[in-house]
Coordinates of C-alpha atoms in Angstrom, one line a residue:
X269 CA 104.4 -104.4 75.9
X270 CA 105.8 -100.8 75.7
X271 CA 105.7 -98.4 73.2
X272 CA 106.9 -94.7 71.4
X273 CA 105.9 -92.6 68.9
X274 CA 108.1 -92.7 66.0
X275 CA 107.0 -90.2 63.3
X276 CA 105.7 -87.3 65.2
X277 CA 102.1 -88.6 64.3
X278 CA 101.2 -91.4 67.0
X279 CA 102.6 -94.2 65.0
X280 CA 104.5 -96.4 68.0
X281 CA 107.1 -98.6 67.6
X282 CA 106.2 -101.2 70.1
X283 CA 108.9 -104.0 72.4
X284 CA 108.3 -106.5 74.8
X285 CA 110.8 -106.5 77.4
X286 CA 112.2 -108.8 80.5
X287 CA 114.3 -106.9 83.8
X288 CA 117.6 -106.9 84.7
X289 CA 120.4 -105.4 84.9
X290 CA 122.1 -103.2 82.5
X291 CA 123.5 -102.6 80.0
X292 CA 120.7 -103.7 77.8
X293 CA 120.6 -106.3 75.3
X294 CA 118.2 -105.1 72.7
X295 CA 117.1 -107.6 69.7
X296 CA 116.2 -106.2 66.6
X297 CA 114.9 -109.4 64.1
X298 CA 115.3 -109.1 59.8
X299 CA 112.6 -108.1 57.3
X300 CA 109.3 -109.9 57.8
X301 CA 110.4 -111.4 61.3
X302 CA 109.4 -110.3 64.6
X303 CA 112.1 -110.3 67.1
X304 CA 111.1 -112.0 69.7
X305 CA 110.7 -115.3 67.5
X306 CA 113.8 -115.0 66.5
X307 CA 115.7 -114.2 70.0
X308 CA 113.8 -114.9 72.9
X309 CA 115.1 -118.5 73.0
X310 CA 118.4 -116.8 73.2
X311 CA 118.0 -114.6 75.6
X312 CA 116.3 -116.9 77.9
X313 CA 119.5 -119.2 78.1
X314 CA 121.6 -119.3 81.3
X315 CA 124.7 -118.0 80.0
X316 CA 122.9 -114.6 79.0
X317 CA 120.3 -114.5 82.1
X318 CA 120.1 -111.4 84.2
X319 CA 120.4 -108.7 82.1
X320 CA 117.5 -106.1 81.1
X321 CA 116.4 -107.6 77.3
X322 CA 114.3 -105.6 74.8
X323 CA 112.7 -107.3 71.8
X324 CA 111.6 -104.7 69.7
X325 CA 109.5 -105.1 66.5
X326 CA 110.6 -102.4 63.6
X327 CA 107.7 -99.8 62.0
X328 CA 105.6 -102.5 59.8
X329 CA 106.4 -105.4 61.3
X330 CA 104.9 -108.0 64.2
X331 CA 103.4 -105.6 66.9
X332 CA 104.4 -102.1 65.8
X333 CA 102.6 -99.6 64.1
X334 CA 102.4 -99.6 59.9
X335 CA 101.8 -96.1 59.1
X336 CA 101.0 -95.5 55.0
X337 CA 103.3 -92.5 54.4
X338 CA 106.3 -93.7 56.3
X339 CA 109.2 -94.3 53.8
X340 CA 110.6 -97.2 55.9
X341 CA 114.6 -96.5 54.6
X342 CA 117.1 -97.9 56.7
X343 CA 117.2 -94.6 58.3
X344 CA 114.0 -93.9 59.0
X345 CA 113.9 -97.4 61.0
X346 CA 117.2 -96.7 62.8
X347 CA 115.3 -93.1 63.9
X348 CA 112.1 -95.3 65.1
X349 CA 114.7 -97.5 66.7
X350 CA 116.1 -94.9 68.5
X351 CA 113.0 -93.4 69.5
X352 CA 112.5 -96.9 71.4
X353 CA 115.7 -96.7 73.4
X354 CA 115.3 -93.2 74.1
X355 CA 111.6 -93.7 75.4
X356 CA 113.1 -96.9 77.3
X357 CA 115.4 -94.4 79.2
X358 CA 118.6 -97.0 78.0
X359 CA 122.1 -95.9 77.0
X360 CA 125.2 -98.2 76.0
X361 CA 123.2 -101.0 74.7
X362 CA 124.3 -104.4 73.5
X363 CA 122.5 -104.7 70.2
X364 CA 121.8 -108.0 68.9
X365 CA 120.3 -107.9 65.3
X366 CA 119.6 -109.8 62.5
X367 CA 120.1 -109.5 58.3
X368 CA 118.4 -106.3 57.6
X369 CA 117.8 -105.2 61.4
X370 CA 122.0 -105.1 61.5
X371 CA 122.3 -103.1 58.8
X372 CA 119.7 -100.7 60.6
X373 CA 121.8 -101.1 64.0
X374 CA 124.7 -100.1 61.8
X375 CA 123.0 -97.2 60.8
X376 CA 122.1 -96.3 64.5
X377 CA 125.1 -96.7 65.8
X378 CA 126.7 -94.3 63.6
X379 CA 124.2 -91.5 64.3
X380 CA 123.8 -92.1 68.0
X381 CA 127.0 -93.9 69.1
X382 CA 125.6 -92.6 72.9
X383 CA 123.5 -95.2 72.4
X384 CA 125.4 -98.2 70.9
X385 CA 128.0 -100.2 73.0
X386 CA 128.2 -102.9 71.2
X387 CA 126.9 -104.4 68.2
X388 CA 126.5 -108.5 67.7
X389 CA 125.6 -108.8 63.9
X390 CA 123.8 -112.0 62.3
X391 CA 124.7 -112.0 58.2
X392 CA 123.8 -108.2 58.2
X393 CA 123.3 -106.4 55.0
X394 CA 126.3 -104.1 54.7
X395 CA 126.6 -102.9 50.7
X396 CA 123.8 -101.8 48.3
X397 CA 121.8 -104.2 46.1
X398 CA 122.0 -108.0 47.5
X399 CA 122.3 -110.8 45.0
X400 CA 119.5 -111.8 43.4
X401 CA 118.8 -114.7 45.7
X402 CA 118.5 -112.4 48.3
X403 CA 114.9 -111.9 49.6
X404 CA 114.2 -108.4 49.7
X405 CA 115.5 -109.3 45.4
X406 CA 112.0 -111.5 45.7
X407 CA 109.7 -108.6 47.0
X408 CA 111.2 -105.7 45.2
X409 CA 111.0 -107.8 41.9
X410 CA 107.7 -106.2 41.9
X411 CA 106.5 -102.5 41.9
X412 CA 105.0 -101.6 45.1
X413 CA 101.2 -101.6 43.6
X414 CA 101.5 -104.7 42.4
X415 CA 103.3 -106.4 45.5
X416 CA 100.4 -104.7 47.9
X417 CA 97.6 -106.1 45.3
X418 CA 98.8 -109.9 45.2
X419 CA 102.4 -110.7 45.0
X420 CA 102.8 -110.7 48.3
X421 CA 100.6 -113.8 48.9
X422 CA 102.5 -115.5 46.2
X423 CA 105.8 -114.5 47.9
X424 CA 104.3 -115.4 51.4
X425 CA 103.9 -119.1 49.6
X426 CA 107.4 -119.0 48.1
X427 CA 109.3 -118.5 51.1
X428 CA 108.5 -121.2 52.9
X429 CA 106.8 -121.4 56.5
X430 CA 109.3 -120.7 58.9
X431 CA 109.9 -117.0 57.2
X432 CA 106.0 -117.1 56.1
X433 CA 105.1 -117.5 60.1
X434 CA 106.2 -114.0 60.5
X435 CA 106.4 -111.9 57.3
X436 CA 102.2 -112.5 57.2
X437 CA 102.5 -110.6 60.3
X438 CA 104.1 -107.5 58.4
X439 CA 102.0 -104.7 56.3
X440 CA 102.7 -105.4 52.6
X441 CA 103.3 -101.8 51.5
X442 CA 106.1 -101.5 54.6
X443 CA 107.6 -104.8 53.9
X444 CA 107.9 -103.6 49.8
X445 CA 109.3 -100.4 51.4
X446 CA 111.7 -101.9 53.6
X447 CA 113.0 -104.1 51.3
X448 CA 113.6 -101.2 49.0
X449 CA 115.3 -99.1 51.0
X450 CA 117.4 -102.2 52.6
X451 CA 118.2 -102.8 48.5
X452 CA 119.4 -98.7 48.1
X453 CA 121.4 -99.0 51.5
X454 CA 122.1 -96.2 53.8
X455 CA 124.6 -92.9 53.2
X456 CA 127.0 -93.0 53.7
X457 CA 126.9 -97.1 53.1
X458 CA 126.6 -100.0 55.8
X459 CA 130.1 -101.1 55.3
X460 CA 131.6 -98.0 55.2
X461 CA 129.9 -96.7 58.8
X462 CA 130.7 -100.4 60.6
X463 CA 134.3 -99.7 60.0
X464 CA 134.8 -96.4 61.2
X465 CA 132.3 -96.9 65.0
X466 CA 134.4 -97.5 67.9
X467 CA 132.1 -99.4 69.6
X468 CA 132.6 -103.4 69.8
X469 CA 131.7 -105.0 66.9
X470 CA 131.3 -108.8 66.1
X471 CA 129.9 -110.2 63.0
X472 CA 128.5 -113.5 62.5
X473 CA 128.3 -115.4 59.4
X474 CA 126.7 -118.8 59.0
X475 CA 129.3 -121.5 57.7
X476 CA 126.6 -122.6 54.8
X477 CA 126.2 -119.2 53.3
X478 CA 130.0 -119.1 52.3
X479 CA 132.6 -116.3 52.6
X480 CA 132.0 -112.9 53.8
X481 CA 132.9 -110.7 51.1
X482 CA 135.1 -108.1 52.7
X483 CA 136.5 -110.1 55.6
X484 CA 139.7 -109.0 56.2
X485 CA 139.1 -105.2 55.2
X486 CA 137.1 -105.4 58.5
X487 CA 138.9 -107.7 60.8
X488 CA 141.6 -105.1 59.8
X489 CA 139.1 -102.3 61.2
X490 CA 138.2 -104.1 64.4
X491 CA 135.4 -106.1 63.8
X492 CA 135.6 -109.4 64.7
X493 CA 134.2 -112.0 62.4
X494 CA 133.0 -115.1 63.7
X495 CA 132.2 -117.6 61.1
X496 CA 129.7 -120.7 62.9
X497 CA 129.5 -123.7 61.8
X498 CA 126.5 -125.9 60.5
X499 CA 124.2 -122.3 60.0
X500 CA 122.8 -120.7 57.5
X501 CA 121.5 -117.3 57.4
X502 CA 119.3 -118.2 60.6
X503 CA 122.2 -118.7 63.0
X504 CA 120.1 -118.6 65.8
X505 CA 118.3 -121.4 65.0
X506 CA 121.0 -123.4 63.5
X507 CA 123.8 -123.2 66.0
X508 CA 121.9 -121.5 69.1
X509 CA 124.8 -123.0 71.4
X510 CA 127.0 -120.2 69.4
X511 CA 125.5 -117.9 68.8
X512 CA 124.6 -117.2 72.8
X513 CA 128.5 -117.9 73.1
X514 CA 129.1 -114.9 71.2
X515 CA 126.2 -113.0 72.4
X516 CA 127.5 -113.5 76.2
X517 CA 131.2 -112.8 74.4
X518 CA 132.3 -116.1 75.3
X519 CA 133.9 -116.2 71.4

């Protein structure tokens, strides 16, 4: 396990990491997930062996640091993210990340491109305000107090136990602010910043969770949209033969 202070304060932002060579994949999991649930599988699969892997848990979540007066906007976790990579001495990563941790990739991609070669999205947030079904909708249903004080437990029992496995393992107060800020989106806005990076982008979107609103305004600015079949949100879980195809760009 490695670490790096994010906020100036000794709050680290902590990743687990295997050798190789480089360019880095770095995984960056969703709210209330840990990425190394959610990836390691992946990364451990022939077709993607030999390359230098970090699996890096955001401020609040699985093994990093859950400081009380961080705001936890997408920004602020795209600054802790970068803080990672820049204490892990990588540049022209491959980043690999998941429903809210894309959107935050987005966001670090467009204020450190140095950092960002390419970006391999999994249903990432890219506009404002999610449909209600949404789960950061679920969390931010309640005012922050009130989440802290007991709704979280009931929302820990309403998401079922795959999600539930991890989100227990995230600070209530961050996962309300996370979810927040994911629900206010970044500035300028997800969709907006993934259309105008250079770097290559490819976005994945589970058959079951229908059309990608927006499709062809960005396969017309270079992203590649990849929809796979049988998956859901979890793509890595429901098609993992894919989804390693179009980690390892074999898609």
């Amino acid at each position: 396990m490695k670490q790096a202070d994010f906020d100036g304060k000794g709050s680290c932002i902590r990743w687990t990491e295997s050798p190789g060579e480089e360019p880095a994949r770095v995984y960056v999991h969703g709210l209330g997930s840990v990425s190394s649930v959610y990836h390691a599988h992946i990364a451990a699969r022939p077709e993607l062996a030999g390359r230098r892997s970090l699996f890096v848990d955001l401020p609040g979540h699985g093994i990093s640091d859950r400081p009380a007066d961080f705001r936890y906007t997408l920004e602020d976790h795209a600054g802790a993210l970068a803080a990672a990579l820049d204490s892990a001495g990588v540049r022209g990563v491959e980043l690999i990340a998941h429903s809210m941790g894309g959107s935050v990739a987005i966001v670090l991609a467009g204020r450190r491109p140095d950092l960002v070669s390419r970006l391999v999205l999994t249903e990432a947030n890219l506009d404002a305000s999610p449909p209600p079904a949404a789960g950061s909708a679920w969390i931010t249903a309640h005012g922050e107090d009130d989440f802290v004080d007991g709704e979280y437990a009931r929302v820990l029992k309403a998401v079922g136990p795959l999600w539930a496995a991890t989100m227990r393992l995230a600070d209530p107060r961050a996962l309300h602010r996370s979810a927040a800020g994911l629900r206010r989106g970044s500035v300028p806005i997800m969709r907006d910043i993934l259309e105008g990076l250079s770097a290559e982008r490819v976005f994945l979107q589970g058959e079951l969770s229908g059309e990608l609103p927006g499709r062809e305004a960005l396969g017309a600015a270079g992203v590649r949209v990849v929809t796979v079949p049988g998956a859901g949100h979890n793509v890595m879980f429901d098609n993992p033969d894919a989804f390693a195809a179009a980690v390892a760009g074999q898609v």
